[in-house]
Amino acid sequence: MNAPPESLDSPAAVTPVLGTGPRLVTSPTPVVLPGEFTARSLVGGCIIGALLAITNVYMGLKTGWWESGSIIAAVLGFSGLSALGRRRGGGPTMLETNLTQTTASAVGAMPAVAGLLGSIPALTLMGLSVPSWGIVVWSITLGVLGVLAAYLLRSRLLDQEGLAFPTGVATAELITALHRTGRVERPGRAQVLLGSGLFTMAVTWMRDVQAWVPWVTAAPGKLAGLPASTFTLGIGWSPMLMAVGMMAGLQMSLSMVLGALVSWVGLAPGLARSGSVDAQLGYDGFAVWLTWPGVGLMVGAALVSLGMQARSLLGAAAKDLRSLGRSEEPSVGRWAVWAGLAACVLTLVLGRVVFGLPMLHTLLALVLVLPLCAVCARSAGQMDISPVSQMGQLTQLASGTAFPGPTGLNVAAGSVVAGAVAQTGVSLWSYKAGHLLKSSPARQLLSQLLGVLVGSLVSVPVYLLLVDTYGLGEALPVPSAHQFRIVASVSVQGLAGLPPEAARAAALGFFVGAALTLAARGRLARVLPSAVAMGLGMLLPAHYAMTIGLGAVLVALARRVRPDMVDAHMPALGAGAIAGESIMGLLIAGLVALELIQR
């Protein structure tokens, strides 16, 4: 998953980096073997990617996290192509499996690229509407920019410097292991994935339609003379949230629980007693105030983290930019440059037509796209973390400072960079896998461009259907949107108009987040809470964080008893639970829209 609130800190945080597979020898010269760019690899990648996109829209709106899906896409791609090959065409080659996961990852990243997990709902919460056709075309344009940026940076980062990109290495190792054994490496992985998904779909149906399973079991007792349920305290019966905790790990999940306790047990009762918040409004009322210290924590941590790496990342990014154009495949390199220029022109036009962005705002964002994509790409290569939200926030601050104006323009400008860098990180993980497997970068590029188109066409209708059915609020908290709103407000208006004492709370959160990040540089990193996860826990209803924490604790206990079983099946179990609830949630939304059922 990628840096919260985009993706559980990085795709590798959800997708385990395999350490036991066969090691691969890097070769700087790609060898195009037969059976790579096939119809079945592209179609299979689009289908698997569509499932990832649906999952990412649902999970992103719920928790702010999304999953790159490289490992799961490789497993599903190999299984599906092998089953198809038994009937006709023979089994897949390694390059076919890699192209399948490359396409699927590009499709699955599109909810983040389109801004559906942050900027678009932020604009909606600000009372601004964006036409659906505009979101689709906008997302395609930003996706193309991100894919092309990754392609242009690929030669230097992979061939010349050989950066690690651990998620890409893990994907290549898994694909190699699958094809050496001729079956899924972990026995029963596919069966566990399918069984988990079907069970989760049944539970979601019984919870949301039949009401046989409660959505939340509220905590007993009272706080500030009010029922604990007023402060969203309890345990939610959501397999997806428990799976997120299973995959995020104990430290990250318990950090979220700590943030929730600070918000909903420490701060919220005092706000209710003082009358600063109307407690009758529940989550929606408290969230207006609690968002400020939560975002303060995350921004403080993000800025310190980037500051500690700024010198090396920016210096290397400058070298990356100077090296562009020296492609080992000059014809594709020139074509990519021209396609990028066309996408920039289209972004200028769409910014004006769809968002009302003045040309100078969009030009500033476009000037920042490639440098910040280079910074993000290098971070993904060195630390396996793609800081998507931080890049968007830096653009917001630059836009708001250079061109003060309505906050909506600030949000739209930030979405340009955030969208492009989201696709860049995912694309480079795929390029790393392809580099190790001696795949053709040009063919991977074409499959990613197809994935951008398919992902946009899938993600936007799914988002609109879910928001229309469930609404933005406690059901879909969309924490990333609050970050966009607050950064835009501060960069344009300063601290004017904040709720009482919220500015002080935001400043305190900022310094706590910065201090925790600085202190976690050494041995304390394993014991100190994650400031980013704490901030996310403050933004979500408390029962979300409690459920995520419960999932992490259960896995930690199970690992003490049967570590081999947990390591073998937990990733598939968690992925199935996330996919199952997401797909059933979308199905229920569709049935509600067709008036076949009522919620």
Coordinates of C-alpha atoms in Angstrom, one line a residue:
M1 CA 0.0 0.0 0.0
N2 CA 1.4 3.7 -0.7
A3 CA 2.1 6.4 1.9
P4 CA -1.0 7.0 4.0
P5 CA -3.5 8.1 3.3
E6 CA -3.0 6.5 -0.1
S7 CA -1.8 3.1 0.5
L8 CA -0.8 1.5 3.8
D9 CA 2.6 3.3 3.7
S10 CA 3.7 1.5 0.5
P11 CA 2.5 -1.3 -1.8
A12 CA 5.1 -3.4 0.0
A13 CA 3.4 -2.9 3.3
V14 CA 0.3 -4.8 2.2
T15 CA 2.0 -7.0 -0.4
P16 CA 4.7 -9.0 1.5
V17 CA 8.2 -8.8 0.0
L18 CA 9.1 -12.4 -0.6
G19 CA 12.5 -13.2 0.7
T20 CA 12.7 -16.9 -0.1
G21 CA 12.2 -17.0 -3.9
P22 CA 15.0 -17.6 -6.3
R23 CA 17.2 -14.5 -6.8
L24 CA 17.3 -13.1 -10.3
V25 CA 20.3 -11.7 -12.2
T26 CA 19.8 -8.3 -13.6
S27 CA 20.4 -7.8 -17.3
P28 CA 20.5 -4.3 -18.8
T29 CA 19.5 -5.6 -22.2
P30 CA 15.8 -6.6 -22.6
V31 CA 15.3 -9.8 -24.6
V32 CA 11.8 -10.0 -26.3
L33 CA 10.7 -13.6 -26.1
P34 CA 7.7 -15.1 -27.8
G35 CA 4.5 -15.1 -25.8
E36 CA 4.5 -11.7 -24.1
F37 CA 2.2 -9.1 -25.7
T38 CA -0.7 -11.5 -26.2
A39 CA -4.4 -10.9 -26.2
R40 CA -5.0 -13.1 -23.2
S41 CA -2.3 -11.4 -21.1
L42 CA -3.8 -8.0 -21.9
V43 CA -7.5 -9.1 -21.3
G44 CA -6.5 -11.0 -18.2
G45 CA -4.7 -7.9 -16.9
C46 CA -7.7 -5.7 -17.5
I47 CA -10.1 -8.0 -15.8
I48 CA -7.8 -8.5 -12.7
G49 CA -7.1 -4.7 -12.7
A50 CA -10.8 -3.9 -12.8
L51 CA -11.2 -6.0 -9.6
L52 CA -8.3 -4.1 -8.1
A53 CA -9.8 -0.7 -9.1
I54 CA -13.1 -1.6 -7.5
T55 CA -11.3 -2.7 -4.4
N56 CA -9.2 0.5 -4.2
V57 CA -12.2 2.8 -4.7
Y58 CA -14.1 1.1 -1.9
M59 CA -11.1 0.7 0.5
G60 CA -9.8 4.2 -0.3
L61 CA -13.1 5.9 0.5
K62 CA -13.3 3.9 3.7
T63 CA -9.8 4.1 5.0
G64 CA -7.7 6.3 2.7
W65 CA -5.4 3.4 1.7
W66 CA -5.1 1.6 -1.6
E67 CA -3.2 -1.4 -2.9
S68 CA -0.8 -1.6 -5.9
G69 CA -1.8 -5.2 -6.3
S70 CA 1.4 -6.5 -8.1
I71 CA 1.7 -9.7 -6.1
I72 CA -2.0 -10.6 -6.2
A73 CA -2.2 -9.7 -9.9
A74 CA 0.8 -12.0 -10.6
V75 CA -0.9 -14.9 -8.7
L76 CA -4.3 -14.4 -10.3
G77 CA -2.8 -13.8 -13.7
F78 CA -0.7 -17.0 -13.6
S79 CA -3.7 -19.1 -12.2
G80 CA -6.1 -17.7 -14.8
L81 CA -3.7 -18.0 -17.8
S82 CA -2.7 -21.5 -16.7
A83 CA -6.4 -22.6 -16.5
L84 CA -7.1 -21.1 -19.9
G85 CA -3.9 -22.7 -21.3
R86 CA -5.1 -26.2 -20.3
R87 CA -8.0 -25.7 -22.7
R88 CA -6.2 -23.9 -25.5
G89 CA -2.9 -22.2 -26.3
G90 CA -0.7 -23.8 -23.7
G91 CA 0.4 -22.4 -20.4
P92 CA 1.6 -18.8 -20.0
T93 CA 5.2 -17.7 -20.3
M94 CA 6.8 -15.7 -17.5
L95 CA 6.6 -12.6 -19.7
E96 CA 2.9 -13.1 -20.2
T97 CA 2.4 -13.3 -16.5
N98 CA 4.5 -10.2 -16.0
L99 CA 2.6 -8.3 -18.7
T100 CA -0.7 -9.3 -17.0
Q101 CA 0.4 -7.9 -13.6
T102 CA 1.8 -4.8 -15.3
T103 CA -1.6 -4.1 -17.0
A104 CA -3.5 -4.9 -13.8
S105 CA -1.4 -2.7 -11.6
A106 CA -1.9 0.3 -14.0
V107 CA -5.7 -0.3 -14.0
G108 CA -5.8 -0.7 -10.2
A109 CA -3.9 2.6 -9.6
M110 CA -6.4 4.7 -11.5
P111 CA -8.7 5.5 -8.6
A112 CA -5.8 7.4 -6.9
V113 CA -4.7 8.9 -10.3
A114 CA -8.2 10.2 -10.9
G115 CA -8.4 11.9 -7.5
L116 CA -11.4 9.7 -6.5
L117 CA -9.8 9.1 -3.1
G118 CA -8.9 12.7 -2.3
S119 CA -9.3 15.7 -4.5
I120 CA -12.6 14.9 -6.2
P121 CA -14.5 14.1 -2.9
A122 CA -12.8 17.1 -1.4
L123 CA -14.3 19.3 -4.0
T124 CA -17.7 17.7 -3.4
L125 CA -17.4 18.4 0.3
M126 CA -16.6 22.0 -0.6
G127 CA -19.9 22.2 -2.5
L128 CA -18.2 22.1 -6.0
S129 CA -19.4 19.6 -8.6
V130 CA -17.3 18.1 -11.3
P131 CA -18.9 16.4 -14.4
S132 CA -18.3 12.7 -14.6
W133 CA -17.1 12.9 -18.2
G134 CA -14.5 15.5 -17.0
I135 CA -13.2 13.2 -14.3
V136 CA -12.8 10.3 -16.8
V137 CA -10.9 12.4 -19.4
W138 CA -8.9 14.2 -16.6
S139 CA -7.9 10.8 -15.1
I140 CA -6.8 9.4 -18.5
T141 CA -4.6 12.5 -19.1
L142 CA -2.9 12.3 -15.7
G143 CA -2.5 8.6 -16.0
V144 CA -0.7 9.1 -19.3
L145 CA 1.6 11.7 -17.8
G146 CA 2.4 9.4 -14.9
V147 CA 3.1 6.4 -17.1
L148 CA 5.3 8.4 -19.5
A149 CA 7.2 9.9 -16.6
A150 CA 8.0 6.5 -15.3
Y151 CA 9.1 5.3 -18.8
L152 CA 11.4 8.3 -19.2
L153 CA 12.9 7.8 -15.7
R154 CA 13.2 4.0 -16.1
S155 CA 16.6 3.9 -17.9
R156 CA 18.5 5.9 -15.3
L157 CA 16.9 4.4 -12.2
L158 CA 16.9 0.8 -13.3
D159 CA 19.7 0.4 -15.9
Q160 CA 22.2 3.0 -14.6
E161 CA 21.7 3.0 -10.9
G162 CA 19.9 -0.3 -10.3
L163 CA 17.7 1.0 -7.5
A164 CA 16.1 -1.8 -5.4
F165 CA 12.3 -1.2 -5.9
P166 CA 11.6 -4.1 -3.5
T167 CA 8.0 -4.6 -4.6
G168 CA 9.2 -5.1 -8.2
V169 CA 11.8 -7.6 -7.1
A170 CA 9.3 -9.5 -5.0
T171 CA 6.9 -9.7 -8.0
A172 CA 9.7 -10.9 -10.3
E173 CA 10.7 -13.6 -7.7
L174 CA 7.2 -14.8 -7.4
I175 CA 6.6 -15.0 -11.1
T176 CA 9.9 -17.0 -11.5
A177 CA 8.9 -19.3 -8.7
L178 CA 5.4 -19.9 -10.1
H179 CA 6.8 -20.9 -13.5
R180 CA 9.6 -23.1 -12.1
T181 CA 7.1 -25.1 -10.0
G182 CA 4.2 -24.9 -12.5
R183 CA 1.8 -24.0 -9.7
V184 CA 1.1 -21.4 -7.1
E185 CA 4.1 -21.4 -4.8
R186 CA 2.2 -21.4 -1.6
P187 CA -0.1 -24.5 -1.5
G188 CA -3.7 -23.4 -1.4
R189 CA -3.1 -19.7 -1.9
A190 CA -5.7 -19.4 -4.7
Q191 CA -8.2 -21.5 -2.8
V192 CA -7.7 -19.4 0.3
L193 CA -8.1 -16.2 -1.7
L194 CA -11.4 -17.5 -3.3
G195 CA -12.8 -18.9 -0.1
S196 CA -12.0 -15.7 1.8
G197 CA -13.6 -13.6 -0.8
L198 CA -16.8 -15.7 -1.0
F199 CA -17.2 -15.8 2.8
T200 CA -16.6 -12.0 3.1
M201 CA -19.2 -11.4 0.4
A202 CA -21.8 -13.4 2.3
V203 CA -21.0 -11.6 5.6
T204 CA -21.3 -8.2 3.8
W205 CA -24.7 -9.2 2.4
M206 CA -26.0 -10.4 5.7
R207 CA -24.7 -7.2 7.4
D208 CA -25.8 -4.5 4.9
V209 CA -29.0 -6.1 3.4
Q210 CA -30.4 -8.7 5.7
A211 CA -29.2 -6.9 8.9
W212 CA -28.4 -10.2 10.5
V213 CA -24.9 -9.0 11.3
P214 CA -24.5 -5.7 13.0
W215 CA -22.4 -3.0 11.3
V216 CA -21.0 -1.9 14.7
T217 CA -21.1 -3.2 18.3
A218 CA -21.0 0.0 20.3
A219 CA -18.8 0.2 23.4
P220 CA -20.7 0.2 26.7
G221 CA -20.7 3.1 29.1
K222 CA -20.8 6.9 28.8
L223 CA -18.4 9.7 28.2
A224 CA -19.2 13.3 29.1
G225 CA -22.7 12.1 30.1
L226 CA -23.3 10.8 26.6
P227 CA -23.4 7.2 25.3
A228 CA -20.1 5.8 24.0
S229 CA -21.7 5.3 20.6
T230 CA -21.9 9.1 20.3
F231 CA -18.1 9.1 20.0
T232 CA -18.1 6.2 17.5
L233 CA -16.5 3.8 20.0
G234 CA -17.0 0.1 19.4
I235 CA -16.0 -2.7 17.1
G236 CA -17.1 -2.8 13.5
W237 CA -18.0 -6.1 11.9
S238 CA -16.1 -5.5 8.7
P239 CA -13.9 -8.3 7.2
M240 CA -12.2 -5.7 5.0
L241 CA -11.1 -3.5 7.9
M242 CA -9.8 -6.5 9.8
A243 CA -7.9 -7.6 6.7
V244 CA -6.4 -4.1 6.5
G245 CA -5.1 -4.6 10.0
M246 CA -3.8 -8.0 9.2
M247 CA -1.7 -6.6 6.3
A248 CA -0.7 -3.3 7.8
G249 CA 0.9 -5.0 10.8
L250 CA 0.8 -4.5 14.6
Q251 CA 2.8 -1.2 14.8
M252 CA 0.8 0.6 12.2
S253 CA -2.6 -0.7 13.3
L254 CA -2.0 0.1 17.0
S255 CA -0.8 3.5 16.0
M256 CA -4.2 4.1 14.4
V257 CA -5.9 2.8 17.6
L258 CA -3.8 5.3 19.7
G259 CA -4.9 8.1 17.3
A260 CA -8.5 7.1 17.7
L261 CA -8.3 7.1 21.5
V262 CA -6.7 10.5 21.5
S263 CA -9.5 11.9 19.3
W264 CA -12.6 10.1 20.5
V265 CA -11.7 9.4 24.2
G266 CA -9.4 12.3 24.9
L267 CA -10.6 15.3 22.8
A268 CA -14.2 14.6 21.7
P269 CA -15.8 14.5 25.1
G270 CA -14.2 17.8 26.0
L271 CA -15.5 19.3 22.8
A272 CA -19.0 18.1 23.7
R273 CA -18.9 19.4 27.2
S274 CA -17.6 22.9 26.1
G275 CA -20.2 23.1 23.4
S276 CA -17.6 23.6 20.7
V277 CA -19.2 20.7 18.8
D278 CA -22.8 19.7 18.6
A279 CA -22.6 16.1 19.8
Q280 CA -26.0 15.3 18.3
L281 CA -24.3 15.5 14.9
G282 CA -22.2 12.5 15.8
Y283 CA -19.2 11.7 13.6
D284 CA -19.9 14.5 11.1
G285 CA -19.9 17.1 13.8
F286 CA -16.8 16.0 15.6
A287 CA -14.9 15.4 12.3
V288 CA -14.9 19.1 11.5
W289 CA -12.7 19.8 14.5
L290 CA -10.8 16.6 14.9
T291 CA -9.6 16.7 11.3
W292 CA -7.2 19.6 12.1
P293 CA -5.0 17.9 14.7
G294 CA -5.1 14.6 12.7
V295 CA -3.9 16.3 9.5
G296 CA -1.4 18.3 11.5
L297 CA 0.2 15.0 12.7
M298 CA 0.4 13.7 9.1
V299 CA 1.7 16.9 7.5
G300 CA 4.4 17.3 10.3
A301 CA 5.6 13.8 9.8
A302 CA 5.5 14.1 6.0
L303 CA 7.5 17.3 5.8
V304 CA 10.2 16.1 8.2
S305 CA 10.5 12.8 6.4
L306 CA 10.8 14.6 3.0
G307 CA 13.2 17.2 4.6
M308 CA 15.6 14.5 5.8
Q309 CA 15.8 13.1 2.3
A310 CA 15.4 16.4 0.3
R311 CA 19.0 17.0 -0.5
S312 CA 19.7 13.5 -1.8
L313 CA 16.4 13.1 -3.6
L314 CA 16.3 16.5 -5.2
G315 CA 20.0 16.3 -6.3
A316 CA 19.4 12.9 -7.8
A317 CA 16.1 14.0 -9.4
A318 CA 18.0 16.8 -11.2
K319 CA 20.3 14.2 -12.6
D320 CA 17.3 12.1 -13.6
L321 CA 15.8 15.1 -15.6
R322 CA 19.1 15.8 -17.3
S323 CA 19.3 12.2 -18.4
L324 CA 15.9 12.2 -20.2
G325 CA 15.9 11.5 -23.8
R326 CA 18.9 9.1 -23.7
S327 CA 16.7 6.1 -24.2
E328 CA 17.9 2.7 -25.3
E329 CA 14.9 2.7 -27.6
P330 CA 15.1 6.1 -29.2
S331 CA 12.0 5.7 -31.4
V332 CA 9.8 4.9 -28.4
G333 CA 11.5 7.6 -26.4
R334 CA 10.7 10.3 -28.9
W335 CA 7.1 9.1 -29.2
A336 CA 6.8 9.2 -25.5
V337 CA 8.0 12.8 -25.3
W338 CA 5.5 13.9 -27.9
A339 CA 2.7 12.0 -26.2
G340 CA 3.7 13.7 -23.0
L341 CA 3.5 17.1 -24.6
A342 CA 0.1 16.4 -26.0
A343 CA -1.1 15.3 -22.6
C344 CA 0.2 18.5 -21.1
V345 CA -1.7 20.6 -23.6
L346 CA -4.9 18.5 -22.9
T347 CA -4.3 19.0 -19.1
L348 CA -4.3 22.8 -19.6
V349 CA -7.5 22.7 -21.6
L350 CA -9.3 20.3 -19.2
G351 CA -8.1 22.3 -16.2
R352 CA -9.8 25.3 -17.6
V353 CA -13.0 23.6 -18.8
V354 CA -13.6 21.1 -16.0
F355 CA -12.2 22.8 -12.9
G356 CA -12.1 26.5 -14.0
L357 CA -8.3 26.5 -13.4
P358 CA -6.5 29.5 -14.8
M359 CA -3.7 28.6 -17.2
L360 CA -1.0 29.8 -14.8
H361 CA -2.2 27.5 -12.0
T362 CA -2.1 24.5 -14.3
L363 CA 1.2 25.5 -15.8
L364 CA 2.7 25.7 -12.4
A365 CA 1.4 22.2 -11.6
L366 CA 2.7 20.8 -14.9
V367 CA 6.2 22.4 -14.3
L368 CA 6.3 20.5 -11.0
V369 CA 5.0 17.1 -12.4
L370 CA 8.2 15.7 -13.8
P371 CA 10.6 16.8 -10.9
L372 CA 8.1 15.6 -8.3
C373 CA 7.6 12.3 -10.2
A374 CA 11.4 11.9 -10.2
V375 CA 11.4 12.5 -6.4
C376 CA 8.5 10.0 -5.9
A377 CA 10.1 7.4 -8.2
R378 CA 13.4 7.6 -6.3
S379 CA 11.6 7.2 -3.0
A380 CA 9.8 4.2 -4.4
G381 CA 13.1 2.7 -5.6
Q382 CA 15.1 3.3 -2.4
M383 CA 12.5 2.8 0.4
D384 CA 9.6 1.2 -1.4
I385 CA 7.3 4.1 -0.4
S386 CA 5.7 6.3 -3.0
P387 CA 4.8 9.6 -1.2
V388 CA 1.8 10.5 -3.3
S389 CA -0.2 12.7 -1.0
Q390 CA 2.9 14.7 0.1
M391 CA 3.7 15.6 -3.5
G392 CA 0.1 16.8 -4.0
Q393 CA 0.3 18.8 -0.8
L394 CA 3.5 20.5 -1.9
T395 CA 1.8 21.5 -5.1
Q396 CA -1.1 22.9 -3.2
L397 CA 1.2 25.0 -1.0
A398 CA 3.1 26.2 -4.1
S399 CA -0.2 27.0 -5.9
G400 CA -1.8 28.8 -3.0
T401 CA 1.3 30.8 -2.3
A402 CA 2.0 31.8 -5.9
F403 CA -1.6 32.4 -6.9
P404 CA -4.0 33.1 -4.0
G405 CA -7.6 32.4 -4.8
P406 CA -10.5 30.1 -4.1
T407 CA -9.5 26.9 -2.3
G408 CA -11.1 24.8 -5.0
L409 CA -8.5 25.9 -7.5
N410 CA -5.8 24.9 -5.0
V411 CA -7.2 21.4 -4.7
A412 CA -7.5 21.0 -8.5
A413 CA -3.9 22.1 -9.0
G414 CA -2.7 19.6 -6.3
S415 CA -4.6 16.8 -8.0
V416 CA -2.5 17.2 -11.2
V417 CA 0.8 16.2 -9.4
A418 CA -0.8 13.7 -7.0
G419 CA -2.5 11.9 -9.9
A420 CA 0.6 11.7 -12.1
V421 CA 2.9 10.5 -9.3
A422 CA 0.5 7.8 -8.2
Q423 CA 0.8 6.1 -11.6
T424 CA 4.6 6.7 -11.7
G425 CA 5.4 4.7 -8.6
V426 CA 3.2 1.8 -9.6
S427 CA 4.6 1.8 -13.1
L428 CA 8.2 1.6 -11.9
W429 CA 7.6 -1.3 -9.7
S430 CA 6.3 -3.1 -12.8
Y431 CA 9.3 -2.0 -14.8
K432 CA 11.6 -3.4 -12.1
A433 CA 9.9 -6.8 -12.4
G434 CA 10.1 -6.6 -16.2
H435 CA 13.8 -5.6 -16.0
L436 CA 14.7 -8.6 -14.0
L437 CA 12.6 -10.9 -16.2
K438 CA 14.1 -9.4 -19.4
S439 CA 10.7 -8.1 -20.5
S440 CA 10.3 -5.4 -23.2
P441 CA 9.9 -1.9 -21.7
A442 CA 8.1 -0.7 -24.8
R443 CA 5.5 -3.5 -24.5
Q444 CA 5.1 -2.8 -20.8
L445 CA 4.5 0.9 -21.7
L446 CA 1.8 0.0 -24.1
S447 CA 0.1 -2.3 -21.6
Q448 CA 0.2 0.5 -19.0
L449 CA -1.4 2.9 -21.4
L450 CA -4.2 0.4 -22.0
G451 CA -4.5 0.0 -18.2
V452 CA -4.9 3.8 -17.8
L453 CA -7.8 3.8 -20.3
V454 CA -9.6 0.8 -18.8
G455 CA -9.0 1.9 -15.2
S456 CA -10.6 5.3 -15.8
L457 CA -13.6 3.8 -17.4
V458 CA -14.1 1.4 -14.5
S459 CA -13.1 3.6 -11.5
V460 CA -15.3 6.7 -12.1
P461 CA -18.7 4.9 -12.5
V462 CA -17.8 2.8 -9.4
Y463 CA -17.0 5.9 -7.4
L464 CA -20.1 7.7 -8.5
L465 CA -22.3 4.7 -7.6
L466 CA -20.8 4.2 -4.2
V467 CA -21.0 7.9 -3.3
D468 CA -24.6 8.2 -4.5
T469 CA -25.6 5.2 -2.5
Y470 CA -23.7 5.6 0.8
G471 CA -22.8 9.3 0.8
L472 CA -19.6 10.9 2.1
G473 CA -19.6 10.8 5.9
E474 CA -19.3 8.1 8.5
A475 CA -20.1 5.3 5.9
L476 CA -17.4 6.6 3.6
P477 CA -15.1 8.9 5.7
V478 CA -12.7 9.5 2.8
P479 CA -9.9 10.8 5.0
S480 CA -7.7 11.8 2.1
A481 CA -10.2 14.5 1.1
H482 CA -9.9 16.2 4.5
Q483 CA -6.1 16.6 3.9
F484 CA -6.7 18.2 0.5
R485 CA -9.3 20.6 2.1
I486 CA -7.2 21.6 5.0
V487 CA -3.9 22.1 3.1
A488 CA -5.9 24.2 0.6
S489 CA -7.5 26.3 3.3
V490 CA -4.3 27.0 5.1
S491 CA -2.3 27.8 2.0
V492 CA -4.9 30.2 0.8
Q493 CA -6.6 31.7 3.9
G494 CA -4.1 31.1 6.6
L495 CA -5.6 30.1 10.0
A496 CA -8.7 32.4 9.6
G497 CA -12.1 30.8 10.0
L498 CA -10.9 27.7 11.9
P499 CA -13.1 26.2 14.6
P500 CA -12.3 27.4 18.1
E501 CA -8.9 26.2 19.3
A502 CA -8.5 24.1 16.2
A503 CA -5.4 26.1 15.1
R504 CA -3.7 25.3 18.3
A505 CA -4.5 21.6 18.0
A506 CA -3.3 21.6 14.4
A507 CA 0.0 23.2 15.4
L508 CA 0.5 20.8 18.3
G509 CA -0.3 17.9 16.0
F510 CA 2.3 19.2 13.5
F511 CA 5.1 19.3 16.1
V512 CA 4.2 15.9 17.6
G513 CA 4.2 14.4 14.1
A514 CA 7.6 16.0 13.4
A515 CA 9.0 14.9 16.7
L516 CA 7.9 11.3 16.4
T517 CA 9.4 11.2 12.9
L518 CA 12.7 12.6 14.0
A519 CA 12.8 10.3 17.0
A520 CA 12.0 7.2 14.9
R521 CA 15.2 7.5 12.9
G522 CA 17.2 5.0 15.1
R523 CA 16.5 2.1 17.4
L524 CA 13.2 3.7 18.6
A525 CA 11.6 3.2 15.1
R526 CA 10.2 -0.2 16.2
V527 CA 8.6 1.0 19.4
L528 CA 7.4 4.5 18.6
P529 CA 3.9 4.9 17.0
S530 CA 3.7 6.0 13.4
A531 CA 2.6 9.7 13.3
V532 CA 1.0 9.2 9.9
A533 CA -1.1 6.2 11.1
M534 CA -2.0 8.1 14.3
G535 CA -3.3 11.0 12.2
L536 CA -5.3 8.7 10.1
G537 CA -6.8 7.1 13.2
M538 CA -7.9 10.6 14.3
L539 CA -9.7 11.2 11.0
L540 CA -11.7 7.9 10.9
P541 CA -14.6 6.9 13.2
A542 CA -13.1 5.1 16.2
H543 CA -14.7 1.8 15.4
Y544 CA -12.7 1.7 12.1
A545 CA -9.4 2.0 13.9
M546 CA -10.5 -0.5 16.6
T547 CA -11.5 -3.1 14.0
I548 CA -8.2 -2.6 12.1
G549 CA -6.3 -3.0 15.4
L550 CA -8.3 -6.2 16.2
G551 CA -7.3 -7.7 12.9
A552 CA -3.6 -6.9 13.5
V553 CA -3.7 -8.4 17.1
L554 CA -5.4 -11.6 15.9
V555 CA -2.7 -12.2 13.3
A556 CA 0.1 -11.4 15.8
L557 CA -1.4 -14.0 18.1
A558 CA -1.8 -16.5 15.3
R559 CA 1.8 -16.0 14.2
R560 CA 3.0 -17.0 17.7
V561 CA 1.1 -20.3 17.4
R562 CA 1.6 -21.2 13.7
P563 CA 4.0 -18.8 12.0
D564 CA 4.4 -21.0 9.0
M565 CA 0.6 -21.1 8.4
V566 CA 0.2 -17.4 8.8
D567 CA 3.1 -16.5 6.5
A568 CA 1.7 -18.9 3.9
H569 CA -1.9 -17.9 3.8
M570 CA -2.4 -14.5 5.5
P571 CA -1.7 -12.4 2.3
A572 CA -4.3 -14.4 0.3
L573 CA -6.8 -14.4 3.2
G574 CA -6.5 -10.6 3.6
A575 CA -6.6 -9.9 -0.1
G576 CA -9.7 -12.1 -0.5
A577 CA -11.5 -10.3 2.4
I578 CA -10.8 -6.9 1.0
A579 CA -11.9 -7.8 -2.5
G580 CA -15.0 -9.7 -1.3
E581 CA -16.4 -6.8 0.8
S582 CA -15.5 -4.3 -1.9
I583 CA -17.2 -6.2 -4.7
M584 CA -20.3 -7.0 -2.6
G585 CA -20.5 -3.3 -1.5
L586 CA -20.5 -2.3 -5.1
L587 CA -23.1 -4.9 -6.0
I588 CA -25.4 -3.7 -3.2
A589 CA -25.0 -0.1 -4.4
G590 CA -26.0 -1.2 -7.9
L591 CA -29.1 -3.1 -6.6
V592 CA -30.1 0.0 -4.5
A593 CA -29.7 2.2 -7.6
L594 CA -31.9 -0.1 -9.6
E595 CA -34.4 -0.1 -6.7
L596 CA -34.2 -3.8 -6.4
I597 CA -33.4 -3.6 -2.7
Q598 CA -33.6 -1.0 0.0
R599 CA -30.9 -0.1 2.5

